[in-house]
mmCIF file of C-alpha atoms in Angstrom:
data_model
loop_
_atom_site.group_PDB
_atom_site.id
_atom_site.type_symbol
_atom_site.label_atom_id
_atom_site.label_comp_id
_atom_site.label_asym_id
_atom_site.label_seq_id
_atom_site.Cartn_x
_atom_site.Cartn_y
_atom_site.Cartn_z
ATOM 1 C CA GLU A 1 -2.357 27.872 -35.191
ATOM 2 C CA LYS A 2 0.092 25.070 -35.739
ATOM 3 C CA ASN A 3 0.790 22.076 -33.595
ATOM 4 C CA THR A 4 4.577 21.818 -33.016
ATOM 5 C CA GLY A 5 4.871 18.593 -31.216
ATOM 6 C CA ASP A 6 3.882 19.500 -27.608
ATOM 7 C CA GLY A 7 3.715 23.155 -28.546
ATOM 8 C CA VAL A 8 1.358 25.552 -30.449
ATOM 9 C CA MET A 9 2.172 28.258 -32.843
ATOM 10 C CA GLY A 10 -0.201 31.177 -33.008
ATOM 11 C CA ILE A 11 -0.312 34.039 -35.565
ATOM 12 C CA ILE A 12 -1.535 37.345 -34.234
ATOM 13 C CA GLY A 13 -2.099 40.813 -35.795
ATOM 14 C CA LEU A 14 -2.135 39.824 -39.543
ATOM 15 C CA GLU A 15 -3.838 43.168 -40.363
ATOM 16 C CA ASP A 16 -2.715 45.210 -37.457
ATOM 17 C CA GLU A 17 -0.073 47.861 -37.192
ATOM 18 C CA LYS A 18 3.136 46.341 -35.831
ATOM 19 C CA GLU A 19 2.717 48.140 -32.403
ATOM 20 C CA THR A 20 -0.867 46.873 -32.035
ATOM 21 C CA ALA A 21 0.119 43.271 -32.997
ATOM 22 C CA THR A 22 3.109 43.415 -30.634
ATOM 23 C CA LYS A 23 0.904 44.598 -27.702
ATOM 24 C CA ASN A 24 -1.738 41.927 -28.416
ATOM 25 C CA ALA A 25 0.710 39.193 -28.696
ATOM 26 C CA LEU A 26 2.236 40.208 -25.381
ATOM 27 C CA ASN A 27 -1.089 40.479 -23.790
ATOM 28 C CA ALA A 28 -2.128 36.996 -25.083
ATOM 29 C CA SER A 29 1.088 35.600 -23.501
ATOM 30 C CA LEU A 30 0.259 37.151 -20.079
ATOM 31 C CA VAL A 31 -3.369 35.896 -20.182
ATOM 32 C CA ILE A 32 -2.071 32.454 -21.135
ATOM 33 C CA PHE A 33 0.238 32.230 -18.015
ATOM 34 C CA SER A 34 -2.456 33.881 -15.837
ATOM 35 C CA CYS A 35 -4.953 31.197 -16.910
ATOM 36 C CA LEU A 36 -2.288 28.497 -16.256
ATOM 37 C CA LYS A 37 -1.582 29.913 -12.892
ATOM 38 C CA ASN A 38 -5.060 30.835 -11.547
ATOM 39 C CA ILE A 39 -7.419 28.356 -13.259
ATOM 40 C CA ILE A 40 -5.818 25.334 -15.070
ATOM 41 C CA ASN A 41 -3.098 24.374 -12.496
ATOM 42 C CA PRO A 42 -5.198 24.787 -9.269
ATOM 43 C CA TYR A 43 -7.852 22.528 -10.983
ATOM 44 C CA LEU A 44 -5.217 19.856 -11.902
ATOM 45 C CA VAL A 45 -3.777 19.922 -8.501
ATOM 46 C CA SER A 46 -7.100 19.509 -6.962
ATOM 47 C CA LYS A 47 -7.534 16.278 -9.197
ATOM 48 C CA ASN A 48 -3.898 15.048 -8.150
ATOM 49 C CA ILE A 49 -2.587 15.694 -11.628
ATOM 50 C CA GLU A 50 0.660 17.379 -12.309
ATOM 51 C CA LYS A 51 0.544 21.046 -13.140
ATOM 52 C CA VAL A 52 1.343 22.359 -16.566
ATOM 53 C CA ASP A 53 4.457 24.408 -17.318
ATOM 54 C CA ALA A 54 4.957 26.326 -20.450
ATOM 55 C CA ARG A 55 7.465 28.552 -22.406
ATOM 56 C CA ILE A 56 6.526 31.237 -24.783
ATOM 57 C CA GLY A 57 8.602 32.666 -27.667
ATOM 58 C CA ILE A 58 7.310 35.636 -29.672
ATOM 59 C CA ASP A 59 8.706 37.389 -32.715
ATOM 60 C CA TYR A 60 7.379 39.880 -35.192
ATOM 61 C CA GLY A 61 7.809 39.878 -38.900
ATOM 62 C CA ASP A 62 6.464 38.435 -42.143
ATOM 63 C CA VAL A 63 5.614 34.924 -42.471
ATOM 64 C CA ILE A 64 4.404 32.968 -45.439
ATOM 65 C CA ILE A 65 1.390 30.897 -44.989
ATOM 66 C CA SER A 66 1.702 27.545 -47.056
ATOM 67 C CA ARG A 67 -0.018 24.315 -47.459
ATOM 68 C CA ILE A 68 2.341 21.489 -46.599
ATOM 69 C CA GLY A 69 2.074 17.715 -46.746
ATOM 70 C CA LEU A 70 0.556 15.171 -49.016
ATOM 71 C CA PRO A 71 -2.311 16.394 -51.242
ATOM 72 C CA ASN A 72 -4.663 13.753 -50.047
ATOM 73 C CA GLY A 73 -5.265 12.308 -46.623
ATOM 74 C CA THR A 74 -6.663 8.923 -45.525
ATOM 75 C CA SER A 75 -10.213 8.090 -44.367
ATOM 76 C CA GLN A 76 -9.065 8.920 -40.853
ATOM 77 C CA TYR A 77 -6.572 11.910 -41.013
ATOM 78 C CA ASP A 78 -5.829 14.866 -43.192
ATOM 79 C CA ARG A 79 -2.257 14.764 -44.507
ATOM 80 C CA ASN A 80 -1.880 18.399 -45.293
ATOM 81 C CA PHE A 81 -2.496 21.613 -43.498
ATOM 82 C CA LEU A 82 -1.663 25.334 -43.550
ATOM 83 C CA THR A 83 1.520 26.372 -41.615
ATOM 84 C CA ALA A 84 3.483 29.477 -40.986
ATOM 85 C CA VAL A 85 7.069 29.379 -42.430
ATOM 86 C CA GLY A 86 10.012 31.827 -42.818
ATOM 87 C CA PRO A 87 12.545 33.486 -40.522
ATOM 88 C CA THR A 88 10.124 35.063 -38.089
ATOM 89 C CA ALA A 89 8.445 31.559 -37.407
ATOM 90 C CA ASN A 90 11.879 30.103 -37.070
ATOM 91 C CA ILE A 91 13.226 32.686 -34.777
ATOM 92 C CA ALA A 92 10.051 32.556 -32.633
ATOM 93 C CA SER A 93 10.524 28.735 -32.279
ATOM 94 C CA LYS A 94 14.258 29.150 -31.410
ATOM 95 C CA ILE A 95 13.368 31.863 -28.844
ATOM 96 C CA GLN A 96 10.763 29.548 -27.261
ATOM 97 C CA ASN A 97 13.324 26.707 -27.012
ATOM 98 C CA GLN A 98 15.724 29.127 -25.247
ATOM 99 C CA ALA A 99 13.119 30.488 -22.767
ATOM 100 C CA LEU A 100 13.106 29.164 -19.193
ATOM 101 C CA THR A 101 10.230 27.403 -17.821
ATOM 102 C CA ASN A 102 7.153 29.617 -17.278
ATOM 103 C CA LYS A 103 8.911 32.593 -19.012
ATOM 104 C CA ILE A 104 8.047 34.705 -21.948
ATOM 105 C CA TYR A 105 11.002 35.400 -24.334
ATOM 106 C CA VAL A 106 10.735 37.679 -27.278
ATOM 107 C CA GLY A 107 12.853 38.881 -30.240
ATOM 108 C CA ASN A 108 14.302 42.381 -30.734
ATOM 109 C CA ASN A 109 11.357 43.390 -32.993
ATOM 110 C CA ILE A 110 8.892 42.840 -30.248
ATOM 111 C CA TYR A 111 11.026 44.939 -27.834
ATOM 112 C CA ASN A 112 11.347 47.664 -30.538
ATOM 113 C CA TYR A 113 7.543 47.798 -31.239
ATOM 114 C CA ALA A 114 6.443 47.455 -27.516
ATOM 115 C CA PRO A 115 4.885 50.403 -25.791
ATOM 116 C CA GLU A 116 7.618 52.595 -24.178
ATOM 117 C CA ASP A 117 6.114 52.247 -20.731
ATOM 118 C CA TRP A 118 6.406 48.448 -20.973
ATOM 119 C CA LYS A 119 10.173 48.540 -21.682
ATOM 120 C CA LYS A 120 10.778 48.288 -18.051
ATOM 121 C CA PHE A 121 9.623 44.642 -18.167
ATOM 122 C CA PHE A 122 12.296 43.505 -20.859
ATOM 123 C CA LYS A 123 15.641 41.925 -19.698
ATOM 124 C CA ASP A 124 18.182 41.027 -22.361
ATOM 125 C CA GLN A 125 18.612 37.232 -22.440
ATOM 126 C CA THR A 126 20.653 37.004 -25.606
ATOM 127 C CA LEU A 127 23.044 33.847 -25.289
ATOM 128 C CA GLU A 128 26.749 34.172 -26.319
ATOM 129 C CA ASP A 129 26.153 31.444 -28.983
ATOM 130 C CA TRP A 130 23.028 32.876 -30.467
ATOM 131 C CA ASN A 131 23.783 33.229 -34.173
ATOM 132 C CA TRP A 132 20.864 35.161 -35.571
ATOM 133 C CA ILE A 133 22.175 38.497 -36.707
ATOM 134 C CA TYR A 134 20.891 41.426 -38.754
ATOM 135 C CA GLU A 135 22.131 40.924 -42.319
ATOM 136 C CA TYR A 136 22.755 44.716 -42.890
ATOM 137 C CA SER A 137 24.664 45.498 -39.661
ATOM 138 C CA GLY A 138 26.050 42.120 -38.537
ATOM 139 C CA GLU A 139 24.680 42.891 -34.988
ATOM 140 C CA LYS A 140 23.073 40.042 -32.976
ATOM 141 C CA TYR A 141 19.292 39.968 -33.084
ATOM 142 C CA LYS A 142 18.685 40.300 -29.275
ATOM 143 C CA VAL A 143 16.361 38.093 -27.073
ATOM 144 C CA PHE A 144 14.608 39.412 -24.038
ATOM 145 C CA ASP A 145 12.820 38.043 -21.077
ATOM 146 C CA PHE A 146 9.248 39.805 -20.847
ATOM 147 C CA ASP A 147 8.941 39.742 -17.091
ATOM 148 C CA ALA A 148 5.587 41.262 -16.706
ATOM 149 C CA PHE A 149 2.357 39.749 -15.117
ATOM 150 C CA TYR A 150 -1.259 39.857 -15.644
ATOM 151 C CA ASN A 151 -3.412 40.825 -12.459
ATOM 152 C CA LYS A 152 -5.985 38.171 -11.606
ATOM 153 C CA PRO A 153 -9.431 39.584 -12.215
ATOM 154 C CA LYS A 154 -11.402 40.185 -9.140
#
């Protein structure tokens, strides 16, 4: 997990097969939005506090876990931490920035590794000026809106 300003980066499925990691990441995103909609936001509204909106960007691929920052902290704060770096982390961040409010956008790898019966929930949202391409083919790396929902438990 990494704090990215007002965002959070999570790493899911380090030791899972790509299909399992993909399904777990998609399920986690659905649960996050379900909790916002059914638990957190109703509570905030009941206390006259503005509801929380979010955007989620997900990609699949290798990341490098690296310690960054100064080697020593201060008496109050650590000045170094572990973070995920590399193209997958960068693409996930760019996808999240592209996502509309309260939407889940995913990269082409997530679409490719998602269960076949979930493909009906994906809608291509690749922007004209999106400049991430496959090096070997020159084709655009597509971005999809994952428009599914998690049923509220009874």
